mmCIF file of C-alpha atoms in Angstrom:
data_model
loop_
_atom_site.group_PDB
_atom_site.id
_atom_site.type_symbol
_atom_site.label_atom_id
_atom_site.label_comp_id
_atom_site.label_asym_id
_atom_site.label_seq_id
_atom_site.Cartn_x
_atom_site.Cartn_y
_atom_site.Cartn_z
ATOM 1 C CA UNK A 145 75.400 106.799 102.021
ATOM 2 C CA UNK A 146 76.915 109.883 103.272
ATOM 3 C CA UNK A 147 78.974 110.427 106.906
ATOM 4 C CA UNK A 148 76.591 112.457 109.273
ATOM 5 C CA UNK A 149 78.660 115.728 109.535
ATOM 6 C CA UNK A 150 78.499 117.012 113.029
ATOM 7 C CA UNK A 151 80.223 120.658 114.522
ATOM 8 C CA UNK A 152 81.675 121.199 117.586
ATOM 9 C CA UNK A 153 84.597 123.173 118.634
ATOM 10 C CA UNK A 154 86.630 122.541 121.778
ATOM 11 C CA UNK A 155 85.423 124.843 124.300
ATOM 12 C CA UNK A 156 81.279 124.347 123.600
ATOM 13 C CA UNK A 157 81.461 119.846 122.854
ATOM 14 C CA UNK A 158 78.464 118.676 121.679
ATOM 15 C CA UNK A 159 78.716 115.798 124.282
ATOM 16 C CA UNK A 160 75.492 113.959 123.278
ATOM 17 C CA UNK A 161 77.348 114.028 119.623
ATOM 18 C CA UNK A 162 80.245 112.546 120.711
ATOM 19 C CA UNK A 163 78.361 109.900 122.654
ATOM 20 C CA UNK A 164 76.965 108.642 119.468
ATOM 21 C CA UNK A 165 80.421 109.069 117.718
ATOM 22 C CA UNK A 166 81.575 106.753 120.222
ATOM 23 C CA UNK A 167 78.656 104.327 120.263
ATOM 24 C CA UNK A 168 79.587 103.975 116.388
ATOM 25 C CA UNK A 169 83.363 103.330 117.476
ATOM 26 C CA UNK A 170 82.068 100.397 119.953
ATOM 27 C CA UNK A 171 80.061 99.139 117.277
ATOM 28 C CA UNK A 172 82.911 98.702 114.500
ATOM 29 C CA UNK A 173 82.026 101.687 112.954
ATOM 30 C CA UNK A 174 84.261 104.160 111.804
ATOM 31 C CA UNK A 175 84.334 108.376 112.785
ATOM 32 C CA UNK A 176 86.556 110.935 111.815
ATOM 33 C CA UNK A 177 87.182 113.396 113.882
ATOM 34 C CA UNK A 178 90.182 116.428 114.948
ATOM 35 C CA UNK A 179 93.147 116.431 116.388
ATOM 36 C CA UNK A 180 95.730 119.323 117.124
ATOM 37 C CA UNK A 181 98.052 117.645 114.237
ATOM 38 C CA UNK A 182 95.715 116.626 111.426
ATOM 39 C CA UNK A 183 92.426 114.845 111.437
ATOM 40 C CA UNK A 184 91.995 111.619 111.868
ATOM 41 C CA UNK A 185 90.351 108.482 110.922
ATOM 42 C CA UNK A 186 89.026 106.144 114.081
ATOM 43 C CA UNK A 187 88.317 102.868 114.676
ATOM 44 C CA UNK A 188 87.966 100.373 117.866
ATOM 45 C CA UNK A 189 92.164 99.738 117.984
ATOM 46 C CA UNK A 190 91.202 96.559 119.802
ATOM 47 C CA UNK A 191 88.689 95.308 117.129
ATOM 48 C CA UNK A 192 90.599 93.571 114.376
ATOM 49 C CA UNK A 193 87.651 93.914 112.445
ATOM 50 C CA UNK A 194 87.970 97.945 112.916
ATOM 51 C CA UNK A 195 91.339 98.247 111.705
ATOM 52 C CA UNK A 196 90.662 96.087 108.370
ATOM 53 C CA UNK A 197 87.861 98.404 107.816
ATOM 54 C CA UNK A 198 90.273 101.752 108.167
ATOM 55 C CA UNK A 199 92.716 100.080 105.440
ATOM 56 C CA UNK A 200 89.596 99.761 102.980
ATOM 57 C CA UNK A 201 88.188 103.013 103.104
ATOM 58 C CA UNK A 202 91.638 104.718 102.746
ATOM 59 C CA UNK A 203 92.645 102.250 100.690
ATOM 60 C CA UNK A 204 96.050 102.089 102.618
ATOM 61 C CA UNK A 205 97.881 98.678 102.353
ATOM 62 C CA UNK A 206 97.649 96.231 105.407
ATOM 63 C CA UNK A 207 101.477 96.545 106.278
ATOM 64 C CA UNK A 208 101.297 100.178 107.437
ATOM 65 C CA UNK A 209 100.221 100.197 111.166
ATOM 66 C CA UNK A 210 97.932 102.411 112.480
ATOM 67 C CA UNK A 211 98.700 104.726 115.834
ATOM 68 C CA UNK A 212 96.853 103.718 118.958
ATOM 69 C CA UNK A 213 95.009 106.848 120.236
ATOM 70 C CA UNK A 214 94.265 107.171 124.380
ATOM 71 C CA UNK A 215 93.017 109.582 126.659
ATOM 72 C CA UNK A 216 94.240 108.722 130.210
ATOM 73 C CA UNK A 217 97.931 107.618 131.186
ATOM 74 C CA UNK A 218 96.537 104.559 132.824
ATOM 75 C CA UNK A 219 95.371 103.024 129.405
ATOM 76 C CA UNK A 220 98.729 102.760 128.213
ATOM 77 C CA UNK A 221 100.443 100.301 130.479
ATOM 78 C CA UNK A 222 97.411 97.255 129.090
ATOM 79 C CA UNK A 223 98.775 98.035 125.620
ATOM 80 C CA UNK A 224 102.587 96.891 126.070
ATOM 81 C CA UNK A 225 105.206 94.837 127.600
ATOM 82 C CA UNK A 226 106.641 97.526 129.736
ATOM 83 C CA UNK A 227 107.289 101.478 129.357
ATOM 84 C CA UNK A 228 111.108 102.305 129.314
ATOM 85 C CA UNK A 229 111.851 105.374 132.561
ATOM 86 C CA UNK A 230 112.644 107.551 129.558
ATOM 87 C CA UNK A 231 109.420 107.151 127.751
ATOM 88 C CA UNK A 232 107.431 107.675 131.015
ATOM 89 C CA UNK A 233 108.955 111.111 130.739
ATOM 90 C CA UNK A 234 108.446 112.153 128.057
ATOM 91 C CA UNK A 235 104.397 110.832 128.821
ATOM 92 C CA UNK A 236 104.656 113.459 131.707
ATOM 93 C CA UNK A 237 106.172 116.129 129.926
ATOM 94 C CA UNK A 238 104.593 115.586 126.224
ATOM 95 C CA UNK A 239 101.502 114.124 126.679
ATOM 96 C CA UNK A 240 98.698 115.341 125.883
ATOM 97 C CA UNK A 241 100.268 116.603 122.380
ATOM 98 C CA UNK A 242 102.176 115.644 119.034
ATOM 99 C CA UNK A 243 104.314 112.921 119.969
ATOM 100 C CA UNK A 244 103.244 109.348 119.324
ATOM 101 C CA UNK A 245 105.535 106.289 121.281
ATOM 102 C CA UNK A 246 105.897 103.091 119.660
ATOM 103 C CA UNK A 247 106.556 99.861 122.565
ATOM 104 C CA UNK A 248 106.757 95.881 122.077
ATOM 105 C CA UNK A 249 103.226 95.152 122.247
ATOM 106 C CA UNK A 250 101.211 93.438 124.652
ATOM 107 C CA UNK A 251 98.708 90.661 123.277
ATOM 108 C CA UNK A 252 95.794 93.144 124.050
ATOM 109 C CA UNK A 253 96.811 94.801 120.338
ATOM 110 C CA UNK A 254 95.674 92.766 117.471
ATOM 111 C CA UNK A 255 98.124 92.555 114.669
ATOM 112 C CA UNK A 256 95.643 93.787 112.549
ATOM 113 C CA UNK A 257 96.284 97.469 113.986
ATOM 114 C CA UNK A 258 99.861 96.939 114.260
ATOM 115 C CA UNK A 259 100.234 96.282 110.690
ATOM 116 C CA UNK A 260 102.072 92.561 111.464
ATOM 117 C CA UNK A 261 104.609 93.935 113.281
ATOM 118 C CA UNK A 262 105.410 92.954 117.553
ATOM 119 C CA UNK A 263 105.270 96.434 117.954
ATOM 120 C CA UNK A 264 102.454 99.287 119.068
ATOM 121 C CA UNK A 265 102.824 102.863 118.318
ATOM 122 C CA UNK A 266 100.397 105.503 120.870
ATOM 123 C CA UNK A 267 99.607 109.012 121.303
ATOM 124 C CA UNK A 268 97.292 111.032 123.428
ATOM 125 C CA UNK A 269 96.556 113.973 121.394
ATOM 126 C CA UNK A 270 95.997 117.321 122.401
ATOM 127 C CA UNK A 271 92.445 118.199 121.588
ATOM 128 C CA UNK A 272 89.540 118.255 123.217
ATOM 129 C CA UNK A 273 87.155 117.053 121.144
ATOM 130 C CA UNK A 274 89.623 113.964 120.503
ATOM 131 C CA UNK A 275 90.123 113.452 124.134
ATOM 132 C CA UNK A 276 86.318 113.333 124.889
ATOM 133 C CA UNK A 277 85.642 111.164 121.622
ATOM 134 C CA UNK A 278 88.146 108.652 122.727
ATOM 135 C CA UNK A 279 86.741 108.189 125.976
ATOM 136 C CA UNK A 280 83.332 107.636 124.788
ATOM 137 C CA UNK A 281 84.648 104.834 122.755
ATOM 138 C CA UNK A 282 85.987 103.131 125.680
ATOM 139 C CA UNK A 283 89.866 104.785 125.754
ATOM 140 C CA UNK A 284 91.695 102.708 122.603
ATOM 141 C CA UNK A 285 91.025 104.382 119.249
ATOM 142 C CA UNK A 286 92.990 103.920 116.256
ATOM 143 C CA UNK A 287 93.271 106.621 113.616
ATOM 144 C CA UNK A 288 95.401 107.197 110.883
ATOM 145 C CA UNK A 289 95.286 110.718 108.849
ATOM 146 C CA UNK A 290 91.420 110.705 107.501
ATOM 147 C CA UNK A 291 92.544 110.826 103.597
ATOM 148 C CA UNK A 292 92.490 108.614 100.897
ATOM 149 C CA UNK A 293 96.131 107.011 101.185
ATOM 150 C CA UNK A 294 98.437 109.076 99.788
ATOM 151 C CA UNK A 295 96.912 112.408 99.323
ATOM 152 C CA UNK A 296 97.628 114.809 101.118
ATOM 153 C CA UNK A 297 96.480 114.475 105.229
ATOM 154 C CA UNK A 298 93.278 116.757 106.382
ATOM 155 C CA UNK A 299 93.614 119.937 108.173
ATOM 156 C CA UNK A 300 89.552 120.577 108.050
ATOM 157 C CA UNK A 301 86.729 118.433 107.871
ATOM 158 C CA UNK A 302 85.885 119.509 104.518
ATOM 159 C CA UNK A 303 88.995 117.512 103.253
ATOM 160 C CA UNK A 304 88.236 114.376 104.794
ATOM 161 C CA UNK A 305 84.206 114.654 103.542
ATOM 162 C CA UNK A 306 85.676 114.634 100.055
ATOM 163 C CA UNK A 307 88.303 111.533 100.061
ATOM 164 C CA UNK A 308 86.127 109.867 102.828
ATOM 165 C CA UNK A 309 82.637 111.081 102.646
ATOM 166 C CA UNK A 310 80.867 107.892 101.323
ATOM 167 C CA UNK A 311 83.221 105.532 103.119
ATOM 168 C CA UNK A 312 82.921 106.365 106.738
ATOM 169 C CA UNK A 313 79.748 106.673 109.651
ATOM 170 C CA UNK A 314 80.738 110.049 110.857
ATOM 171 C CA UNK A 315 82.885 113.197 110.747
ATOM 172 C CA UNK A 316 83.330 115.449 114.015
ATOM 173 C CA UNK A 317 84.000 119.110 112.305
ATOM 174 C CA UNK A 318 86.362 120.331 114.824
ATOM 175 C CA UNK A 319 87.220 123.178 112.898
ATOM 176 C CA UNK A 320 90.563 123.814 111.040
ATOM 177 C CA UNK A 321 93.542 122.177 113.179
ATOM 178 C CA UNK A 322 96.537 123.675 114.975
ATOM 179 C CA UNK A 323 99.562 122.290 113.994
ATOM 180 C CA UNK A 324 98.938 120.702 110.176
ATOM 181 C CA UNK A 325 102.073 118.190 110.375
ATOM 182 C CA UNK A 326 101.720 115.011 111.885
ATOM 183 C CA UNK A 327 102.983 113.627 115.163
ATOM 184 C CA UNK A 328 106.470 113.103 115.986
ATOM 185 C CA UNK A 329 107.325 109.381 116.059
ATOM 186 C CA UNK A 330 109.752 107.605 118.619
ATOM 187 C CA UNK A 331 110.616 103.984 119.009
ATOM 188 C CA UNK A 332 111.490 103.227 122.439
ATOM 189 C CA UNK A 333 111.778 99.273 121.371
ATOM 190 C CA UNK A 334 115.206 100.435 120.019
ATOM 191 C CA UNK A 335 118.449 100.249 122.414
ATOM 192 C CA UNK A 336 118.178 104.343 121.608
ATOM 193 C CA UNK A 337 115.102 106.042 121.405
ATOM 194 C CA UNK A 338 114.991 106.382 117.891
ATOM 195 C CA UNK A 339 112.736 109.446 116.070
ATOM 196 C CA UNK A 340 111.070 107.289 113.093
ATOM 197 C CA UNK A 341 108.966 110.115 112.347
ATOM 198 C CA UNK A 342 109.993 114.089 112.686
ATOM 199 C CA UNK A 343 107.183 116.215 113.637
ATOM 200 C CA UNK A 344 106.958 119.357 115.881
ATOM 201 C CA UNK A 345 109.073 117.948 118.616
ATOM 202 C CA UNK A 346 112.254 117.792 117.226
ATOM 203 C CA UNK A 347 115.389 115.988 117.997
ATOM 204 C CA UNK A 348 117.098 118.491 120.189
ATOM 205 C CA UNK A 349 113.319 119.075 122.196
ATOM 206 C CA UNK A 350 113.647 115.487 123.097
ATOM 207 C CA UNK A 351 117.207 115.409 123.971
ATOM 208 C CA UNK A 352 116.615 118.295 126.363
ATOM 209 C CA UNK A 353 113.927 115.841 128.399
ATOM 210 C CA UNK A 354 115.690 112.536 127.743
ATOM 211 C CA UNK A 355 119.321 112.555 126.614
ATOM 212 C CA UNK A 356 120.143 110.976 123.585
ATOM 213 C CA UNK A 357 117.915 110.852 120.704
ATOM 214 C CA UNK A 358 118.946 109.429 117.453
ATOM 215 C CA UNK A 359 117.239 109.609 113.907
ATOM 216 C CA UNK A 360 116.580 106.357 112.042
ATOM 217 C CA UNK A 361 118.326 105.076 109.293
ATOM 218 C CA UNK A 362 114.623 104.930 107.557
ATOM 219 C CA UNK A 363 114.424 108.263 106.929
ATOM 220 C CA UNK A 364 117.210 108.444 104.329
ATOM 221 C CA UNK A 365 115.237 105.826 102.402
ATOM 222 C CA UNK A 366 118.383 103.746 102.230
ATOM 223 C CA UNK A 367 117.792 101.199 100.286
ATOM 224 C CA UNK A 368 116.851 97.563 102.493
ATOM 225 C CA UNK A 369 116.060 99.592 105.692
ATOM 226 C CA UNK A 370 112.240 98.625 106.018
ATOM 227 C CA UNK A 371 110.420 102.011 108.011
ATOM 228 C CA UNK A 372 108.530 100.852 111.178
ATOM 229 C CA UNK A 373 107.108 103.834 111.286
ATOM 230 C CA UNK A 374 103.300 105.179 109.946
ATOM 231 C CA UNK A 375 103.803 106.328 107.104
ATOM 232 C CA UNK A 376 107.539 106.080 106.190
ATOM 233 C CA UNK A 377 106.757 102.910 103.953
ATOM 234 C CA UNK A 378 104.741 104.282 100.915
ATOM 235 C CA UNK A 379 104.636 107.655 99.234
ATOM 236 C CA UNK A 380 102.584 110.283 101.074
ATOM 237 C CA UNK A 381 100.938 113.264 100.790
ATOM 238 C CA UNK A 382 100.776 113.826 97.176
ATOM 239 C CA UNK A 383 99.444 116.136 94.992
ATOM 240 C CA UNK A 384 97.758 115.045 91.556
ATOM 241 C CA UNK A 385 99.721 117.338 89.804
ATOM 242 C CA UNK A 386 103.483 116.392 89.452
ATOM 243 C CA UNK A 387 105.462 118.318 92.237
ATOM 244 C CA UNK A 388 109.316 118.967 92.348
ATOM 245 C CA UNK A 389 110.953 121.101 95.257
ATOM 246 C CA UNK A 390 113.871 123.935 94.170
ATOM 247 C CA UNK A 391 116.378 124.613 96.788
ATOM 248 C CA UNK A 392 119.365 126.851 96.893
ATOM 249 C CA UNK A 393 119.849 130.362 97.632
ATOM 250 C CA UNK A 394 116.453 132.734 97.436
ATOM 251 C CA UNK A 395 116.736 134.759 94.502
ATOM 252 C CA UNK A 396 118.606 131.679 92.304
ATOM 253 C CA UNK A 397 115.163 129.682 93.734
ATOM 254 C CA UNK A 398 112.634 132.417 92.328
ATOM 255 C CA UNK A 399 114.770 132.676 89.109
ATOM 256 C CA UNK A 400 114.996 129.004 88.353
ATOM 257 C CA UNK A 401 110.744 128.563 89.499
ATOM 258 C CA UNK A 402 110.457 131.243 87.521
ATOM 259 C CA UNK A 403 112.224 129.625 83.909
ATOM 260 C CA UNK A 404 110.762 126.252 84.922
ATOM 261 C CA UNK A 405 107.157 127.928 85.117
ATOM 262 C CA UNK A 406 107.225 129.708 82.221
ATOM 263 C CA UNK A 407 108.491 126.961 80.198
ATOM 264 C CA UNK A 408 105.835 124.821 81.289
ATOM 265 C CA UNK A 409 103.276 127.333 81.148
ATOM 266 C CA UNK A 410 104.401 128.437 77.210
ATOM 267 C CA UNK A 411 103.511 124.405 76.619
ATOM 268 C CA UNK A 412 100.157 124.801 77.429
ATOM 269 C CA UNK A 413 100.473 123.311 81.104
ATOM 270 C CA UNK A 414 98.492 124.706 84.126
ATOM 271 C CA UNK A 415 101.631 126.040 86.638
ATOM 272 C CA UNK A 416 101.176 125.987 90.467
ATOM 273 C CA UNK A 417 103.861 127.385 92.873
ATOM 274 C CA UNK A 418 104.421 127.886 96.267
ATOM 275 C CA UNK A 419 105.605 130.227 97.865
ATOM 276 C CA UNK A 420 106.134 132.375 101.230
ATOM 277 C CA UNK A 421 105.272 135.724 101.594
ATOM 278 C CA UNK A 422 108.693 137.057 100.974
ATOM 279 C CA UNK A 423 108.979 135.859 97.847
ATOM 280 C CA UNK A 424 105.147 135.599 96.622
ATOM 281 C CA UNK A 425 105.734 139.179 94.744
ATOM 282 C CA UNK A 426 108.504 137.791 92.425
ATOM 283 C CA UNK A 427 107.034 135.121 90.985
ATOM 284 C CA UNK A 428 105.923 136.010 87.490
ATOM 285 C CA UNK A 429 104.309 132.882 86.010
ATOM 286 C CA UNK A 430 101.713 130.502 87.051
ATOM 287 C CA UNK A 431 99.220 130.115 89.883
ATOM 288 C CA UNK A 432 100.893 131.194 93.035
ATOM 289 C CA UNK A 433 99.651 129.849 96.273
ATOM 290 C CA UNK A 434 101.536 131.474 99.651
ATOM 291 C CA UNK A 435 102.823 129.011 102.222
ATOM 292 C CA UNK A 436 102.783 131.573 104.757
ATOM 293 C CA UNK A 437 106.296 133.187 106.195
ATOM 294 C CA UNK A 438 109.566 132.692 106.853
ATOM 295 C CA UNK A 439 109.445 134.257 109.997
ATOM 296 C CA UNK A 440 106.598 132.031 111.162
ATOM 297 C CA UNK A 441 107.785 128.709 110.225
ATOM 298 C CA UNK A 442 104.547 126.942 111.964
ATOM 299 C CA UNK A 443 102.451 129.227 109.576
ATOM 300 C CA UNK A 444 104.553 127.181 106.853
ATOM 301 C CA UNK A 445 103.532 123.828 108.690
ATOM 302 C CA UNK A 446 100.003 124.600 109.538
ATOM 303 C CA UNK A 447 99.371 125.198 105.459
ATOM 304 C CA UNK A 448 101.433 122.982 103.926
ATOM 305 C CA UNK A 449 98.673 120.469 103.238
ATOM 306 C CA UNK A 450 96.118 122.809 102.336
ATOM 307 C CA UNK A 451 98.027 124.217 99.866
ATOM 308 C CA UNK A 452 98.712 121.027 98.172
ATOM 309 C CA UNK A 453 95.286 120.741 98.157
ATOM 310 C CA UNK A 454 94.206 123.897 97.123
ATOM 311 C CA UNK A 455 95.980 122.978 93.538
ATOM 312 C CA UNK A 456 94.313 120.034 92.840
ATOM 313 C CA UNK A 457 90.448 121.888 93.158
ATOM 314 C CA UNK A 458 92.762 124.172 90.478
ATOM 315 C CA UNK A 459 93.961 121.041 88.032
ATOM 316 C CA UNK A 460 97.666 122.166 88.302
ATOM 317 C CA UNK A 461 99.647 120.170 85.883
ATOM 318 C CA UNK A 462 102.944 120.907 87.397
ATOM 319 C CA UNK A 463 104.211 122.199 90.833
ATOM 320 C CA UNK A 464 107.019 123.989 91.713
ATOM 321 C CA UNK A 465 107.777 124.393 95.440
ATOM 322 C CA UNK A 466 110.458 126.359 97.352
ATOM 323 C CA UNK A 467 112.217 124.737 100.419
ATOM 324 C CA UNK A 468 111.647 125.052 103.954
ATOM 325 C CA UNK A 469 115.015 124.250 105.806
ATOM 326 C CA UNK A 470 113.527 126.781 108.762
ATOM 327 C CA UNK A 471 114.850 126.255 112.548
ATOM 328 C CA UNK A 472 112.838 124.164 114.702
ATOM 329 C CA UNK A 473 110.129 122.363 112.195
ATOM 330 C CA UNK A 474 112.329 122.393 108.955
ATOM 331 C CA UNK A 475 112.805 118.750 109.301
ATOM 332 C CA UNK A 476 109.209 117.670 109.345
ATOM 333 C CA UNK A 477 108.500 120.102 106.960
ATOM 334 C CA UNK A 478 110.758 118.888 104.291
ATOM 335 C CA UNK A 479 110.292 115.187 105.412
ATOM 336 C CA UNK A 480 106.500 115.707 104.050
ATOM 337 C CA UNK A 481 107.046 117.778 101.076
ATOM 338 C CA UNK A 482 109.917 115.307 100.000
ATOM 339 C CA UNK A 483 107.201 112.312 100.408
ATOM 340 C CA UNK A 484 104.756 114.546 98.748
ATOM 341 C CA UNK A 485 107.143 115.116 95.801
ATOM 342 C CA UNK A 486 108.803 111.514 95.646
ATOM 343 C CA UNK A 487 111.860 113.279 96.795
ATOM 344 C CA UNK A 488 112.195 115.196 93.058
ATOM 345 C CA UNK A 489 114.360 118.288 94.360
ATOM 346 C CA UNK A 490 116.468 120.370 92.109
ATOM 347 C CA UNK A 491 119.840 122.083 93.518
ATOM 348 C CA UNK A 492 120.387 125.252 91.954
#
């Protein structure tokens, strides 16, 4: 059976829609539905039952907790053992939007959503159609990306209706999303608030609100560190083709894309590489997909997924990507594409 596909958009909700979205919720069922990162997959957060049913259909291993979703500030404090001054903040200041909090949990959380750990992560996202959805459902949803795990996370509803489409009650078609990255992730049950996750609050964002911010040892993959973060354990975001990232300066990048294309290409291999819009032109071999520009680095973001999308409907054998070391979302940029690529990079 097939999710009931239902439109909205932000400014005209289809409230009676959304009341049956969250009836479903409620019930144990599960509904996909938009946020301003990517889209994601809901379920009753305080329904064990609900979470194990999120880990089948995206086939996502037990261990790997799921984020809390709210809609009011007052849902938050039934969900842990206190909320650090600095976190409250950055709730003020952040919230609604792309930052998700992780606190020692309170025994309201089954361990179920929490993935085993003492710990809850939350967010109150900043989209309408979320907000309203989450309300319906009674104010705790949980919701992961809406993909099969490890593919690359939907930025439409069309690419959650083909990993999810026979596994799920509903999709809410919110339209294409905003931002395209996920969240940024921050434990506050560290000594330092500690960024698990980069996203589109960055380090130096956070430090302007709170003071220190440090980045966790997780993020280098180092080897014994276990990731507490969604996500960080497994890898992400991947392509069926086989995907390798080229950095260095621009024209060695384009010349070294350009032999590793055509090499591939003269064995008989379908080429995919992408690009931005100043380079697009050079490229001289294979399919080439553009990323968006330089000079818009949340054009980069916003695509990134699509893209890697956009070569599997075209059977790429190999990709080739350029780096994104831009300014502000560089980090969460790369952090994804590295996942995506099983951190195969070539320095040229």
């Amino acid at each position: 059976m097939r999710a009931r596909i239902v439109r909205m958009t932000e400014e005209k909700l289809d409230r009676e829609a959304l009341a049956q979205a969250g009836e479903i919720l409620r019930r144990g069922g599960l509904v996909a539905f938009p946020t301003e990162t990517v889209y994601g997959l809901g379920g009753n957060a305080l329904d064990p039952e609900a979470s194990r049913k999120i880990y089948e259909a995206k086939g996502r291993p037990s261990d790997n907790p799921l984020i809390v979703h709210i809609a009011d500030l007052e849902h938050l404090e039934p969900l842990v053992e206190k909320i650090p001054e600095k976190a409250r903040i950055l709730a003020k200041k952040c919230w609604p939007g792309p930052l998700t909090m992780i606190f020692s949990k309170s025994s309201l959380v089954p361990e179920a959503t929490t993935g085993g750990l003492p710990s809850v992560a939350v967010r109150m996202p900043d989209h309408q159609v979320a907000l309203e959805l989450i309300r319906q459902a009674g104010g705790y949803v949980a919701a992961p990306s809406a993909n099969t795990s490890g593919r690359p996370s939907p930025t439409e509803a069309a690419h959650v209706e083909a990993d999810l489409g026979d596994r799920i009650d509903m999709i809410v078609d919110g339209g294409p999303v905003g931002i395209g990255l996920e969240s940024t992730i921050v434990d506050f049950t560290e000594e330092v608030p500690t960024i698990l996750r980069p996203g589109y609050l960055n380090q130096q964002m956070l430090e302007e609100l709170i003071g220190q911010v440090r980045m966790d040892r997780g993020l280098t993959l180092e080897a014994g560190v276990r990731p507490k973060a969604p996500g960080m354990k497994y890898k992400h975001y991947a392509p069926k083709g086989d995907l390798t990232i080229v950095e260095g300066p621009g024209q060695r990048v384009v010349e070294e894309i350009n032999r590793l294309a055509q090499e591939k290409c003269l064995q008989g291999f379908r080429v995919g590489i992408i690009a931005v819009e100043e380079t697009a032109p050079s490229y001289t071999q294979g399919m080439v997909k553009c990323i968006g520009s330089r000079k818009d680095e949340e054009s980069i973001a916003r695509q990134l997924y699509r893209v890697l999308r956009d070569f599997d409907a075209l059977e790429a054998d190999y990709i080739y990507s350029e780096a994104f070391e831009t300014p502000r979302m560089g980090q969460a940029i790369m952090n994804r594409l590295l996942k995506a690529a099983g951190h195969k990079i070539i320095k040229v």
